[in-house]
C-alpha cells in the first residue's frame, strides 16, 4: 500500500549502506537458488566459480557475464531454478525464432515485477483516480501486461488499447477521459499528425497529464516536443525482457536520469571491451543481475545498452543510482516502432531468396513524423535486366518474408548490382537518419 508520496517507502528510501547490505543478502539467496538450475551448475563449474565463497559484491565479478547468445544457446528451460509446474508465464524479447530470448516467470516473479512497475508509475504521480491507456503491444512483449498489471495494482481504470489504430486511440482518450498513457515516443510523435487531421488539439481536447515513454531510444528534444504539444509530462521508462521488462529504471519527477531499483537489480557499468567497471559518470555498458527473480534469475547480464551513472544523489530523496538516457548500443541491434531488429535477421532472409544479389543496406529515416525502414537490395544481373513484372514479384516476396521475420513491414527497393557501398572492411549495414533517436 502506498504511503504518502512513495509507493514503497521502505525500499525507495533505503540509504546506500542499506541498499548494499540488502543486495548482498539477496545475492546470496539468488546464487544458492541458481545451483538448482542445470545451466548455472555448468556455468559455475566451467568458470571455477564457487557461489558460497561470494562475500562481497566485487566477488561476483569473477563470474563471466552472460548475454543474449548465452540465452539463445539451447533450451531456455535449463535456466529454471524451479520445476516447470511453478512457471505461470513466459515472455519473449522482440524478434522471431532464432533471435528471440525466452524468460519464464513464476507467480512470485509476476508479483514482484508488478510491484516494481507500480512503484515507477506511482513515482511519476499516477494515482488510483487516473485513467490509464496502455498503447503498447500486448502479447509476448513485456510493455503490455507489465504496465497493465501495475496500473490495476495502483487502482487506475485501465484501458488495454494495445498498439496501433490511431483514430480509435484518440477516441478512447476522449470518451473515457484518459489521463495517463504508456506509449512508444516515435508513435506519440506520429499521433500528433492524426490529432491534427481530426482537427483536434491534444492539449485542449484531452485530459492527458502524464505519459510514460520508453522501449526505444529517443532524445531530450523529442521529449520536450511531446510535452509541449500534448501538455503532459513525459517520463522515460527503461527495461528489457531479460530483466522482466519495464520497471528496471525510471525517471522520478525531477527528470534527471532514471533511478535503477537497486533493491531488485545489481547494476554494473562496464567497458564493453575490457569488461572492467568504468569510473562513475563515464559511459559504459549496463550489466544487470536480477535479485528478485525466482524462476529464472540472470546473473551479470550484458544488455549491450550504453549509458552513464549520475555522480550525485537525486533531489527526490531516493538514493537508488540514476542512469542517463540510453546513448546507443554495443551491438548492431536497432529498434523500429518498438521492435528490436538485428541486421543478421534481414541478411538471413535475403540469402534465402533467389534473385537477390550480394549486397544490401538498411536505411532508417523519419518521413513526416513516422519512422520508416527501407531495405535496399541489390538483385542479380539477369533479374535487373529482365522483366519489370519479375522485379515486382521479387520485391513483394522480399517484403513479405522480411515482415514475417522482423514483425515490421519495410519498404523494399531493388537496386542495380554493384551500386551499394561495397564491404571494404565492415560494411555499413544500417544507416540511421532518424533525428529523434540520437542527439548530435
Ligand atoms: P525488449 O527486451 O524487447 O523489451 O527490448 C529491450 C531493449 O529496448 C533495451 O535493451 C534497450 O535497447 C531498448 N529500450 C528499452 N527502453 C528504452 C528506453 N527508455 N530508452 C532507450 N532504449 C530503450
Ligand atoms: Zn529522483
XYZ file of C-alpha atoms and ligand atoms in Angstrom:
464
model
C 0.000 0.000 0.000
C 1.320 3.460 -0.857
C 2.331 5.816 1.936
C 2.239 9.478 1.052
C 4.443 10.191 -1.904
C 6.079 6.791 -2.015
C 4.675 3.518 -3.212
C 7.162 1.512 -1.206
C 8.986 3.884 1.168
C 10.759 1.001 2.878
C 12.616 0.150 -0.349
C 12.642 3.528 -2.059
C 14.205 5.348 0.896
C 16.995 2.918 1.756
C 20.350 4.653 2.119
C 23.444 3.466 0.255
C 24.665 1.264 3.074
C 21.275 -0.377 3.437
C 20.973 -0.909 -0.305
C 24.324 -2.662 -0.455
C 23.595 -4.824 2.564
C 20.262 -5.857 1.085
C 21.880 -6.587 -2.283
C 24.413 -8.852 -0.638
C 21.738 -10.718 1.283
C 19.600 -11.172 -1.809
C 22.571 -12.077 -3.976
C 23.440 -14.943 -1.609
C 19.887 -16.247 -1.895
C 19.921 -15.942 -5.680
C 23.244 -17.745 -6.023
C 22.028 -20.553 -3.821
C 18.910 -20.807 -5.937
C 20.922 -20.819 -9.174
C 22.636 -24.009 -8.129
C 19.335 -25.776 -8.760
C 19.485 -24.906 -12.460
C 21.365 -27.213 -14.861
C 22.656 -24.214 -16.774
C 24.155 -22.460 -13.763
C 25.697 -25.593 -12.283
C 27.625 -25.976 -15.537
C 28.327 -22.226 -15.899
C 29.754 -22.067 -12.364
C 31.812 -25.222 -12.850
C 33.313 -24.024 -16.132
C 34.200 -20.651 -14.608
C 35.633 -22.197 -11.436
C 33.136 -20.045 -9.536
C 32.126 -21.057 -6.034
C 28.882 -19.280 -5.142
C 29.158 -19.949 -1.404
C 32.516 -18.142 -1.375
C 30.990 -14.853 -2.549
C 31.410 -12.433 0.365
C 31.130 -9.100 -1.415
C 29.538 -7.650 -4.498
C 33.010 -7.413 -6.015
C 33.368 -11.211 -5.713
C 30.534 -11.581 -8.177
C 32.834 -10.171 -10.842
C 34.819 -13.385 -11.020
C 31.805 -14.853 -12.833
C 31.906 -14.226 -16.595
C 28.976 -12.084 -17.774
C 26.252 -13.585 -19.921
C 24.398 -12.130 -22.908
C 21.686 -12.855 -25.458
C 23.844 -15.542 -27.064
C 24.126 -17.348 -23.744
C 20.339 -17.345 -23.525
C 19.823 -18.461 -27.094
C 22.194 -21.374 -26.956
C 19.741 -24.172 -26.161
C 16.570 -24.997 -24.276
C 15.569 -21.988 -22.126
C 14.150 -24.357 -19.511
C 17.665 -25.212 -18.413
C 17.850 -21.838 -16.657
C 14.923 -22.669 -14.410
C 15.550 -22.931 -10.698
C 12.007 -24.216 -10.054
C 10.003 -27.128 -11.512
C 8.237 -26.201 -14.747
C 4.882 -26.577 -12.949
C 5.702 -23.484 -10.924
C 6.068 -21.355 -14.041
C 2.943 -19.350 -14.848
C 4.015 -17.233 -17.804
C 6.627 -16.732 -20.461
C 7.597 -13.574 -22.259
C 9.941 -13.156 -25.127
C 12.021 -10.292 -26.375
C 11.044 -8.841 -29.708
C 12.445 -10.723 -32.664
C 11.251 -14.005 -34.032
C 12.716 -17.500 -33.814
C 16.461 -17.667 -33.590
C 16.749 -14.140 -32.254
C 14.090 -14.350 -29.562
C 15.024 -14.945 -25.954
C 12.519 -16.513 -23.621
C 12.040 -15.567 -19.990
C 9.941 -17.622 -17.571
C 8.049 -16.198 -14.622
C 6.576 -17.791 -11.514
C 3.585 -16.254 -9.749
C 6.007 -14.632 -7.307
C 8.014 -13.176 -10.180
C 4.921 -11.601 -11.687
C 4.037 -10.239 -8.256
C 7.492 -8.689 -7.747
C 7.503 -7.236 -11.261
C 4.009 -5.770 -10.808
C 5.101 -4.114 -7.568
C 8.166 -2.659 -9.243
C 6.296 -1.158 -12.199
C 3.610 0.165 -9.828
C 6.407 1.828 -7.858
C 7.654 3.519 -11.041
C 4.216 4.705 -12.095
C 3.363 5.983 -8.645
C 6.668 7.845 -8.518
C 5.655 9.884 -11.564
C 2.356 10.794 -9.939
C -0.024 8.122 -11.247
C -2.851 7.535 -8.748
C -5.953 5.372 -8.445
C -8.126 8.176 -9.769
C -6.262 8.081 -13.109
C -7.480 6.598 -16.364
C -4.557 4.708 -17.848
C -4.463 3.887 -21.549
C -1.796 1.343 -22.385
C -0.824 1.896 -26.020
C 1.883 -0.768 -26.087
C 1.684 -4.114 -27.821
C 0.259 -6.828 -25.568
C 1.227 -10.472 -26.021
C 4.836 -11.584 -25.823
C 6.070 -8.015 -25.460
C 6.505 -7.065 -21.829
C 5.285 -3.479 -22.128
C 1.648 -4.573 -22.445
C 0.992 -6.865 -19.496
C 3.800 -5.395 -17.350
C 2.159 -1.983 -17.185
C -1.345 -3.394 -17.247
C -0.930 -5.331 -14.008
C 0.863 -2.440 -12.326
C -1.799 0.113 -13.226
C -4.502 -2.211 -11.902
C -2.466 -2.662 -8.746
C -2.481 1.105 -8.235
C -6.197 1.040 -8.898
C -6.373 3.047 -12.122
C -9.104 2.495 -14.640
C -7.083 0.605 -17.248
C -7.801 0.762 -20.983
C -5.814 -2.047 -22.619
C -5.792 -0.344 -26.010
C -2.693 -2.099 -27.345
C -0.687 -0.595 -30.175
C -1.839 0.978 -33.440
C -5.325 2.001 -34.553
C -4.654 5.696 -34.061
C -8.128 7.116 -34.505
C -9.524 4.653 -32.031
C -6.785 5.542 -29.534
C -7.813 9.177 -29.743
C -11.486 8.271 -29.496
C -10.833 6.234 -26.339
C -8.862 9.083 -24.800
C -11.736 11.443 -25.385
C -14.585 9.101 -24.481
C -13.133 7.968 -21.177
C -11.024 10.941 -20.137
C -7.629 9.221 -20.304
C -5.139 10.992 -18.038
C -2.091 8.724 -18.360
C -0.699 6.922 -21.394
C 2.106 4.458 -21.921
C 3.412 4.868 -25.429
C 6.432 4.486 -27.693
C 7.852 8.014 -28.196
C 8.001 7.797 -32.008
C 4.350 6.749 -32.050
C 3.370 9.616 -29.755
C 5.006 11.932 -32.272
C 3.129 10.380 -35.162
C -0.164 10.552 -33.286
C 0.117 14.344 -33.262
C -0.466 14.285 -37.029
C -3.606 12.248 -36.538
C -4.883 14.697 -33.927
C -4.260 17.468 -36.442
C -6.053 15.602 -39.253
C -9.061 15.254 -36.979
C -8.981 18.966 -36.220
C -8.140 18.255 -32.579
C -5.573 19.681 -30.211
C -4.445 17.150 -27.582
C -3.827 19.957 -25.111
C -7.343 21.278 -25.389
C -9.262 18.157 -26.328
C -7.861 15.530 -23.950
C -7.258 15.273 -20.199
C -3.775 13.783 -20.619
C -1.361 14.762 -17.852
C 1.313 12.033 -17.764
C 2.980 9.946 -20.469
C 5.288 7.040 -19.765
C 7.570 6.681 -22.755
C 10.197 4.073 -23.465
C 11.097 0.864 -25.293
C 13.244 2.735 -27.803
C 15.987 5.384 -27.762
C 14.825 8.978 -28.032
C 16.289 12.398 -27.478
C 15.591 15.049 -24.882
C 14.336 17.312 -27.670
C 11.730 14.752 -28.686
C 10.559 14.566 -25.076
C 10.260 18.350 -24.889
C 8.379 18.482 -28.156
C 5.902 15.877 -26.930
C 5.452 17.641 -23.587
C 4.815 20.920 -25.306
C 2.375 19.587 -27.884
C 0.371 17.353 -25.556
C 0.618 19.381 -22.375
C 1.666 16.310 -20.365
C 4.859 15.380 -18.507
C 6.715 12.575 -20.241
C 8.777 10.180 -18.118
C 11.440 7.915 -19.531
C 10.971 4.220 -18.817
C 13.743 1.673 -19.318
C 13.658 -2.081 -19.150
C 14.343 -5.253 -21.055
C 12.612 -8.608 -21.228
C 15.588 -10.377 -19.710
C 15.168 -8.289 -16.538
C 11.388 -8.978 -16.622
C 10.639 -5.934 -18.790
C 9.736 -2.382 -17.768
C 10.493 -1.370 -14.189
C 14.283 -1.615 -14.259
C 14.931 2.142 -14.349
C 12.507 5.048 -14.384
C 12.504 8.810 -14.116
C 11.238 10.499 -10.979
C 9.532 13.927 -11.070
C 12.934 15.631 -11.298
C 13.532 14.012 -14.692
C 17.286 13.943 -14.282
C 18.173 10.397 -15.196
C 16.382 7.165 -14.386
C 16.572 5.529 -10.950
C 17.659 1.910 -11.154
C 15.851 -0.057 -8.435
C 18.873 -1.400 -6.698
C 16.927 -3.496 -4.210
C 15.950 -5.622 -7.223
C 18.960 -5.312 -9.531
C 22.712 -5.097 -9.142
C 23.906 -2.550 -11.671
C 27.387 -2.613 -13.179
C 28.619 -0.222 -15.857
C 31.448 -1.868 -17.752
C 33.846 -1.045 -20.519
C 32.443 -3.285 -23.283
C 35.924 -4.394 -24.358
C 37.830 -4.919 -21.144
C 34.694 -5.713 -19.095
C 36.206 -3.654 -16.286
C 33.994 -1.120 -14.447
C 34.208 2.411 -15.848
C 34.575 5.418 -13.493
C 31.307 6.965 -12.300
C 29.985 9.423 -14.870
C 31.607 7.672 -17.814
C 29.640 5.881 -20.448
C 29.725 2.097 -20.425
C 27.594 -0.971 -20.998
C 24.845 -1.655 -18.471
C 25.095 -5.088 -16.887
C 22.390 -6.307 -14.523
C 21.940 -9.101 -12.024
C 18.332 -9.749 -11.062
C 17.767 -10.072 -7.334
C 14.033 -10.599 -7.200
C 13.504 -13.263 -9.824
C 12.693 -16.700 -8.557
C 12.070 -18.830 -11.662
C 14.864 -17.694 -13.919
C 17.352 -15.348 -12.290
C 20.007 -13.874 -14.570
C 23.487 -13.075 -13.317
C 25.632 -10.331 -14.832
C 23.514 -9.978 -17.943
C 25.057 -7.771 -20.631
C 22.372 -5.517 -22.048
C 24.521 -4.013 -24.837
C 22.930 -0.682 -23.876
C 25.285 2.246 -23.296
C 24.674 4.826 -20.569
C 26.428 6.506 -17.647
C 25.656 6.819 -13.955
C 24.986 10.243 -12.401
C 27.570 11.002 -9.725
C 25.286 12.934 -7.364
C 22.250 11.963 -5.312
C 18.803 12.855 -6.583
C 16.827 15.699 -5.077
C 13.833 13.392 -4.648
C 15.475 11.692 -1.678
C 15.917 8.276 -3.265
C 19.491 7.039 -3.201
C 18.984 4.382 -5.874
C 21.508 5.438 -8.509
C 20.404 7.103 -11.721
C 21.419 6.244 -15.252
C 21.390 8.585 -18.230
C 19.310 8.092 -21.336
C 20.428 5.125 -23.413
C 23.143 6.556 -25.668
C 23.496 3.683 -28.071
C 24.340 0.008 -28.240
C 27.495 -2.027 -28.387
C 25.986 -4.321 -30.999
C 24.188 -3.572 -34.257
C 20.636 -4.042 -32.970
C 18.257 -1.208 -33.823
C 14.678 -0.533 -32.812
C 11.872 0.384 -35.200
C 8.384 1.016 -33.829
C 9.454 -0.528 -30.551
C 10.599 -3.746 -32.209
C 14.197 -4.928 -31.813
C 15.829 -5.850 -35.107
C 19.252 -7.292 -35.919
C 20.730 -6.795 -39.431
C 21.524 -10.525 -39.306
C 17.800 -11.298 -39.450
C 17.454 -9.268 -42.642
C 20.551 -10.868 -44.099
C 19.336 -14.376 -43.389
C 16.017 -13.719 -45.150
C 17.714 -12.168 -48.186
C 20.194 -15.011 -48.519
C 17.346 -17.459 -48.851
C 15.711 -15.708 -51.811
C 16.663 -16.495 -55.382
C 17.465 -13.442 -57.497
C 18.907 -11.438 -54.608
C 22.430 -10.151 -55.272
C 25.378 -9.816 -52.950
C 24.748 -6.593 -51.080
C 22.062 -4.805 -49.101
C 21.634 -1.776 -46.885
C 19.076 -0.760 -44.273
C 18.161 2.929 -44.166
C 16.153 4.324 -41.246
C 14.573 7.696 -41.680
C 11.846 9.939 -40.362
C 9.298 10.642 -43.063
C 6.710 13.172 -41.945
C 6.588 12.173 -38.281
C 6.875 8.455 -38.917
C 9.776 6.088 -38.709
C 10.444 4.415 -41.997
C 12.650 1.416 -42.612
C 13.928 0.978 -46.150
C 15.850 -2.053 -47.273
C 17.905 -1.518 -50.421
C 18.656 -4.828 -52.062
C 20.970 -5.449 -54.966
C 19.497 -8.013 -57.327
C 21.281 -10.343 -59.709
C 22.146 -9.123 -63.213
C 19.522 -11.297 -65.000
C 16.728 -10.058 -62.814
C 17.806 -6.425 -63.184
C 17.834 -6.660 -66.953
C 14.764 -8.907 -67.097
C 11.042 -8.143 -66.990
C 9.586 -5.472 -64.686
C 6.925 -7.976 -63.627
C 9.619 -10.269 -62.253
C 11.224 -7.417 -60.358
C 7.913 -6.513 -58.760
C 7.262 -10.105 -57.825
C 10.679 -10.318 -56.196
C 10.116 -7.107 -54.274
C 6.821 -8.395 -52.926
C 8.372 -11.691 -51.906
C 11.209 -9.978 -50.050
C 8.809 -7.597 -48.284
C 6.565 -10.415 -47.153
C 9.380 -12.641 -45.903
C 11.026 -9.752 -44.061
C 7.743 -8.815 -42.446
C 7.351 -12.337 -41.178
C 10.856 -12.390 -39.725
C 11.185 -8.914 -38.198
C 7.494 -8.126 -37.499
C 7.803 -4.722 -39.174
C 6.931 -4.077 -42.825
C 9.890 -2.437 -44.523
C 9.910 -0.559 -47.804
C 11.964 -2.735 -50.132
C 13.827 -1.096 -53.006
C 15.616 -3.230 -55.571
C 18.801 -1.701 -56.950
C 21.258 -2.471 -59.700
C 24.115 -4.844 -58.889
C 27.251 -3.041 -57.723
C 25.556 0.213 -56.713
C 25.569 -0.113 -52.912
C 28.754 0.713 -50.983
C 30.816 -2.458 -51.109
C 32.002 -4.086 -47.927
C 35.546 -2.880 -47.585
C 36.197 -3.847 -44.031
C 32.904 -3.838 -42.166
C 30.077 -2.901 -44.494
C 27.746 -0.208 -43.187
C 24.580 -2.224 -42.994
C 22.435 0.294 -41.172
C 22.228 3.998 -41.907
C 20.144 5.685 -39.218
C 18.991 9.162 -40.217
C 16.153 9.483 -37.696
C 16.583 12.772 -35.887
C 14.720 11.819 -32.717
C 16.860 8.769 -31.990
C 20.218 10.314 -31.260
C 21.368 13.691 -30.053
C 24.332 15.076 -32.001
P 12.885 -5.810 -25.092
O 13.702 -6.887 -24.458
O 12.212 -6.217 -26.337
O 11.968 -5.215 -24.066
O 13.896 -4.645 -25.523
C 14.764 -4.073 -24.576
C 15.655 -3.042 -25.237
O 14.896 -1.908 -25.655
C 16.694 -2.484 -24.288
O 17.816 -3.325 -24.167
C 17.011 -1.151 -24.964
O 17.926 -1.307 -26.024
C 15.665 -0.722 -25.529
N 14.997 0.208 -24.591
C 14.067 -0.069 -23.673
N 13.686 1.045 -23.009
C 14.407 2.076 -23.523
C 14.482 3.479 -23.252
N 13.728 4.076 -22.337
N 15.368 4.203 -23.984
C 16.144 3.623 -24.921
N 16.108 2.319 -25.225
C 15.252 1.531 -24.535
Zn 14.842 11.147 -8.097
